[in-house]
Every structure is written in structure tokens, then in C-alpha cells.
């Protein structure tokens, strides 16, 4: 019995981390945001504004849309390297928003580069809501 | 059947030329998974043999200032990628880049000396980082000269 339990535990431990869903990711960031802003509700419209806003810290990369195009369901192009970028919106690219660590990594990199600081949990929830809605 | 000494000499020369052929730009058959994940999301996967091990060490030690971007990785991932790069790096001095830019090695400059200046500034090319603009098979590690297509504007 004990052996069986041990085997089951080992099997579970060997499984890859369960994939996240866009809704789970949004809920996670929304919960974090609500701790500072009681009653916080993610807004796709605020997310769109963040996506389109021209922070213009870098000439070639003034906003998200510079590489990801104005429609996140469309494929983009890296403005400096020319590399093709798969669409950001899960509706066009189901691989998007399925890994919390990946989402966090790219928020960290791109917010510091384009926005000039880390994004807040509220901004992340809004942004993902915008993408989940298909832009 | 006896082979003439001349034939043997030619065969020996051909064999001696093999390492040069092996130094092509193909990507390693089994690229490191972390390299694939981290180093090919903003630009295509540049063959590690385009720079020397010393170049790669310097590159991976300055990822927070990576050609204008902060591409910092956690130390474990960084070290794992560096091992892969070092193992597949070039040992040729002509592939040593003082600026760490692949496009500034003597080898690269020589290989591209026929490319007109306007090709580099073509909007479809954007920068020398965009190998795939002309080398259509670049993402798969194919840089064969016969598959090169210059952007239309540059050909005029």
C-alpha cells in the first residue's frame, strides 16, 4: 500500500507542470491587483490602451504594436532583427498564455524595454484580458 | 589494380580539405533546448560556429546589455547555453569579433563583400541581424550561396 502511494507520488512528480489557461493567468494577476485595489476587475480596454500607448523610449520600439502589429491576432515582425513573431492572441495562436513562467518572463523583458519599468499586476491582468478577447 | 602516386596524392589532398567542409554553417544536429528557447525568440538561431568560444563567453557574460536589449537569463540557463555555444564555436581567428557582432568578423565581411550597401539598409532587411531576409533557409541553418535572394529594392 505504502509502496503504491510512493509510486503514485513519483509518477505525479514526473508529470510536466500542468498548462495554465489564459483565464487562470488573468485571475491570478487580478487577485494580486485586488490586494492593492479592492474590487479590481480586469479591463480589455485598458489593456488595449497599454498595448497601443506610444511610450517611445526607443525609436524603433515605441510600443507593443511596433513588433506585434496593431492587431494581436496578426503575426508580427521584430523591428530590429526582422524575426517573424507568432500572433500574441490565443485565438490565433493557442500556445500563447499557457505558461505562467513564460508570460512572466516576457512581461519582465518587454515592460522594462518598452514601458521603462516593470508592469503592475493590474496592467498585466488588463493586457491579458485584451489578448484573451482577441484584441 | 594499382593507383598511381599522383592519384594517391590527390586523394590525400581531398581528405585534408575535409575539415574545411565540416566547418559549414549548419546548426548542430541536436541544438540545446535552452538555447533554442532563449536565443531564437528575438532573432533566428545564429550558428554557434559563427563566433569563437571567447566571444560567446563574453556575450553570455553581458546579456543585460545585449545590443541594446536586456536579455538577462538565470545563471543556470545561461551556463547551460554557454557550454553548448563553446562546444560548437569556431576556433578560427577570422571568426573572432571585436564587437561581438557576427557581422563584424573578418570572415563575415569577406563573405559579404559583394553585397551592395543599399541591400543592408533595405526596409525588408532592417539590419544585418536578419539573415533570413536574403538567406531564405537561414532559420534551418541553410546559408547556401545558391539559395540567396536579395530583396527586390536592392537588386535594382
mmCIF file with all atom_site columns, C-alpha atoms in Angstrom, chain B residues 49-128:
data_model
loop_
_atom_site.group_PDB
_atom_site.id
_atom_site.type_symbol
_atom_site.label_atom_id
_atom_site.label_alt_id
_atom_site.label_comp_id
_atom_site.label_asym_id
_atom_site.label_entity_id
_atom_site.label_seq_id
_atom_site.pdbx_PDB_ins_code
_atom_site.Cartn_x
_atom_site.Cartn_y
_atom_site.Cartn_z
_atom_site.occupancy
_atom_site.B_iso_or_equiv
_atom_site.pdbx_formal_charge
_atom_site.auth_seq_id
_atom_site.auth_comp_id
_atom_site.auth_asym_id
_atom_site.auth_atom_id
_atom_site.pdbx_PDB_model_num
ATOM 1  C CA . UNK B 1 49  ? 30.304 28.343 -35.311 1.00 0.00 ? 49  UNK B CA 1
ATOM 2  C CA . UNK B 1 50  ? 29.999 31.982 -36.422 1.00 0.00 ? 50  UNK B CA 1
ATOM 3  C CA . UNK B 1 51  ? 31.944 33.205 -33.379 1.00 0.00 ? 51  UNK B CA 1
ATOM 4  C CA . UNK B 1 52  ? 34.719 31.895 -31.163 1.00 0.00 ? 52  UNK B CA 1
ATOM 5  C CA . UNK B 1 53  ? 34.311 30.425 -27.683 1.00 0.00 ? 53  UNK B CA 1
ATOM 6  C CA . UNK B 1 54  ? 35.899 33.565 -26.209 1.00 0.00 ? 54  UNK B CA 1
ATOM 7  C CA . UNK B 1 55  ? 33.271 35.672 -27.997 1.00 0.00 ? 55  UNK B CA 1
ATOM 8  C CA . UNK B 1 56  ? 30.437 33.524 -26.667 1.00 0.00 ? 56  UNK B CA 1
ATOM 9  C CA . UNK B 1 57  ? 31.813 33.691 -23.122 1.00 0.00 ? 57  UNK B CA 1
ATOM 10 C CA . UNK B 1 58  ? 31.850 37.465 -23.325 1.00 0.00 ? 58  UNK B CA 1
ATOM 11 C CA . UNK B 1 59  ? 28.375 37.524 -24.904 1.00 0.00 ? 59  UNK B CA 1
ATOM 12 C CA . UNK B 1 60  ? 26.827 35.330 -22.235 1.00 0.00 ? 60  UNK B CA 1
ATOM 13 C CA . UNK B 1 61  ? 28.526 37.391 -19.554 1.00 0.00 ? 61  UNK B CA 1
ATOM 14 C CA . UNK B 1 62  ? 26.929 40.621 -20.746 1.00 0.00 ? 62  UNK B CA 1
ATOM 15 C CA . UNK B 1 63  ? 23.355 39.601 -21.579 1.00 0.00 ? 63  UNK B CA 1
ATOM 16 C CA . UNK B 1 64  ? 21.967 42.502 -19.558 1.00 0.00 ? 64  UNK B CA 1
ATOM 17 C CA . UNK B 1 65  ? 23.459 44.743 -22.275 1.00 0.00 ? 65  UNK B CA 1
ATOM 18 C CA . UNK B 1 66  ? 22.733 42.622 -25.338 1.00 0.00 ? 66  UNK B CA 1
ATOM 19 C CA . UNK B 1 67  ? 22.956 45.002 -28.322 1.00 0.00 ? 67  UNK B CA 1
ATOM 20 C CA . UNK B 1 68  ? 20.611 47.454 -26.672 1.00 0.00 ? 68  UNK B CA 1
ATOM 21 C CA . UNK B 1 69  ? 18.313 44.921 -25.020 1.00 0.00 ? 69  UNK B CA 1
ATOM 22 C CA . UNK B 1 70  ? 18.315 43.358 -21.598 1.00 0.00 ? 70  UNK B CA 1
ATOM 23 C CA . UNK B 1 71  ? 18.330 39.628 -22.290 1.00 0.00 ? 71  UNK B CA 1
ATOM 24 C CA . UNK B 1 72  ? 19.449 38.506 -18.852 1.00 0.00 ? 72  UNK B CA 1
ATOM 25 C CA . UNK B 1 73  ? 18.924 34.822 -18.014 1.00 0.00 ? 73  UNK B CA 1
ATOM 26 C CA . UNK B 1 74  ? 19.034 32.945 -14.748 1.00 0.00 ? 74  UNK B CA 1
ATOM 27 C CA . UNK B 1 75  ? 22.606 31.723 -14.126 1.00 0.00 ? 75  UNK B CA 1
ATOM 28 C CA . UNK B 1 76  ? 21.737 28.020 -14.575 1.00 0.00 ? 76  UNK B CA 1
ATOM 29 C CA . UNK B 1 77  ? 20.195 28.530 -18.000 1.00 0.00 ? 77  UNK B CA 1
ATOM 30 C CA . UNK B 1 78  ? 22.961 30.901 -19.052 1.00 0.00 ? 78  UNK B CA 1
ATOM 31 C CA . UNK B 1 79  ? 25.712 28.432 -18.111 1.00 0.00 ? 79  UNK B CA 1
ATOM 32 C CA . UNK B 1 80  ? 23.960 25.555 -19.861 1.00 0.00 ? 80  UNK B CA 1
ATOM 33 C CA . UNK B 1 81  ? 23.673 27.579 -23.073 1.00 0.00 ? 81  UNK B CA 1
ATOM 34 C CA . UNK B 1 82  ? 27.277 28.722 -22.835 1.00 0.00 ? 82  UNK B CA 1
ATOM 35 C CA . UNK B 1 83  ? 28.518 25.113 -22.723 1.00 0.00 ? 83  UNK B CA 1
ATOM 36 C CA . UNK B 1 84  ? 26.582 24.396 -25.925 1.00 0.00 ? 84  UNK B CA 1
ATOM 37 C CA . UNK B 1 85  ? 27.972 27.506 -27.613 1.00 0.00 ? 85  UNK B CA 1
ATOM 38 C CA . UNK B 1 86  ? 31.552 26.761 -26.551 1.00 0.00 ? 86  UNK B CA 1
ATOM 39 C CA . UNK B 1 87  ? 31.299 23.186 -27.790 1.00 0.00 ? 87  UNK B CA 1
ATOM 40 C CA . UNK B 1 88  ? 30.177 24.340 -31.213 1.00 0.00 ? 88  UNK B CA 1
ATOM 41 C CA . UNK B 1 89  ? 32.182 27.541 -31.511 1.00 0.00 ? 89  UNK B CA 1
ATOM 42 C CA . UNK B 1 90  ? 34.723 28.249 -34.233 1.00 0.00 ? 90  UNK B CA 1
ATOM 43 C CA . UNK B 1 91  ? 38.428 28.093 -33.482 1.00 0.00 ? 91  UNK B CA 1
ATOM 44 C CA . UNK B 1 92  ? 39.282 30.359 -36.404 1.00 0.00 ? 92  UNK B CA 1
ATOM 45 C CA . UNK B 1 93  ? 40.688 33.782 -35.754 1.00 0.00 ? 93  UNK B CA 1
ATOM 46 C CA . UNK B 1 94  ? 38.716 35.141 -38.712 1.00 0.00 ? 94  UNK B CA 1
ATOM 47 C CA . UNK B 1 95  ? 35.526 34.410 -36.783 1.00 0.00 ? 95  UNK B CA 1
ATOM 48 C CA . UNK B 1 96  ? 36.589 36.378 -33.740 1.00 0.00 ? 96  UNK B CA 1
ATOM 49 C CA . UNK B 1 97  ? 34.558 39.574 -33.415 1.00 0.00 ? 97  UNK B CA 1
ATOM 50 C CA . UNK B 1 98  ? 35.969 42.553 -31.514 1.00 0.00 ? 98  UNK B CA 1
ATOM 51 C CA . UNK B 1 99  ? 32.452 43.964 -31.055 1.00 0.00 ? 99  UNK B CA 1
ATOM 52 C CA . UNK B 1 100 ? 30.756 40.573 -30.531 1.00 0.00 ? 100 UNK B CA 1
ATOM 53 C CA . UNK B 1 101 ? 28.666 41.285 -33.613 1.00 0.00 ? 101 UNK B CA 1
ATOM 54 C CA . UNK B 1 102 ? 28.791 38.334 -36.011 1.00 0.00 ? 102 UNK B CA 1
ATOM 55 C CA . UNK B 1 103 ? 28.520 40.836 -38.862 1.00 0.00 ? 103 UNK B CA 1
ATOM 56 C CA . UNK B 1 104 ? 31.871 42.344 -37.873 1.00 0.00 ? 104 UNK B CA 1
ATOM 57 C CA . UNK B 1 105 ? 34.111 39.303 -38.043 1.00 0.00 ? 105 UNK B CA 1
ATOM 58 C CA . UNK B 1 106 ? 36.699 39.339 -40.863 1.00 0.00 ? 106 UNK B CA 1
ATOM 59 C CA . UNK B 1 107 ? 35.097 36.169 -42.188 1.00 0.00 ? 107 UNK B CA 1
ATOM 60 C CA . UNK B 1 108 ? 31.621 37.712 -42.374 1.00 0.00 ? 108 UNK B CA 1
ATOM 61 C CA . UNK B 1 109 ? 32.888 40.874 -44.053 1.00 0.00 ? 109 UNK B CA 1
ATOM 62 C CA . UNK B 1 110 ? 34.757 38.852 -46.628 1.00 0.00 ? 110 UNK B CA 1
ATOM 63 C CA . UNK B 1 111 ? 31.775 36.609 -47.373 1.00 0.00 ? 111 UNK B CA 1
ATOM 64 C CA . UNK B 1 112 ? 29.510 39.648 -47.839 1.00 0.00 ? 112 UNK B CA 1
ATOM 65 C CA . UNK B 1 113 ? 31.875 41.955 -49.686 1.00 0.00 ? 113 UNK B CA 1
ATOM 66 C CA . UNK B 1 114 ? 29.755 41.726 -52.844 1.00 0.00 ? 114 UNK B CA 1
ATOM 67 C CA . UNK B 1 115 ? 26.552 42.789 -51.111 1.00 0.00 ? 115 UNK B CA 1
ATOM 68 C CA . UNK B 1 116 ? 25.699 46.376 -52.091 1.00 0.00 ? 116 UNK B CA 1
ATOM 69 C CA . UNK B 1 117 ? 25.340 48.857 -49.214 1.00 0.00 ? 117 UNK B CA 1
ATOM 70 C CA . UNK B 1 118 ? 21.742 49.593 -50.157 1.00 0.00 ? 118 UNK B CA 1
ATOM 71 C CA . UNK B 1 119 ? 20.801 45.973 -49.529 1.00 0.00 ? 119 UNK B CA 1
ATOM 72 C CA . UNK B 1 120 ? 21.697 46.314 -45.849 1.00 0.00 ? 120 UNK B CA 1
ATOM 73 C CA . UNK B 1 121 ? 19.512 49.377 -45.426 1.00 0.00 ? 121 UNK B CA 1
ATOM 74 C CA . UNK B 1 122 ? 16.584 47.941 -47.375 1.00 0.00 ? 122 UNK B CA 1
ATOM 75 C CA . UNK B 1 123 ? 13.367 48.077 -45.308 1.00 0.00 ? 123 UNK B CA 1
ATOM 76 C CA . UNK B 1 124 ? 12.841 44.351 -45.867 1.00 0.00 ? 124 UNK B CA 1
ATOM 77 C CA . UNK B 1 125 ? 16.265 43.630 -44.407 1.00 0.00 ? 125 UNK B CA 1
ATOM 78 C CA . UNK B 1 126 ? 16.200 46.028 -41.431 1.00 0.00 ? 126 UNK B CA 1
ATOM 79 C CA . UNK B 1 127 ? 19.677 45.033 -40.205 1.00 0.00 ? 127 UNK B CA 1
ATOM 80 C CA . UNK B 1 128 ? 22.485 42.519 -40.629 1.00 0.00 ? 128 UNK B CA 1
#
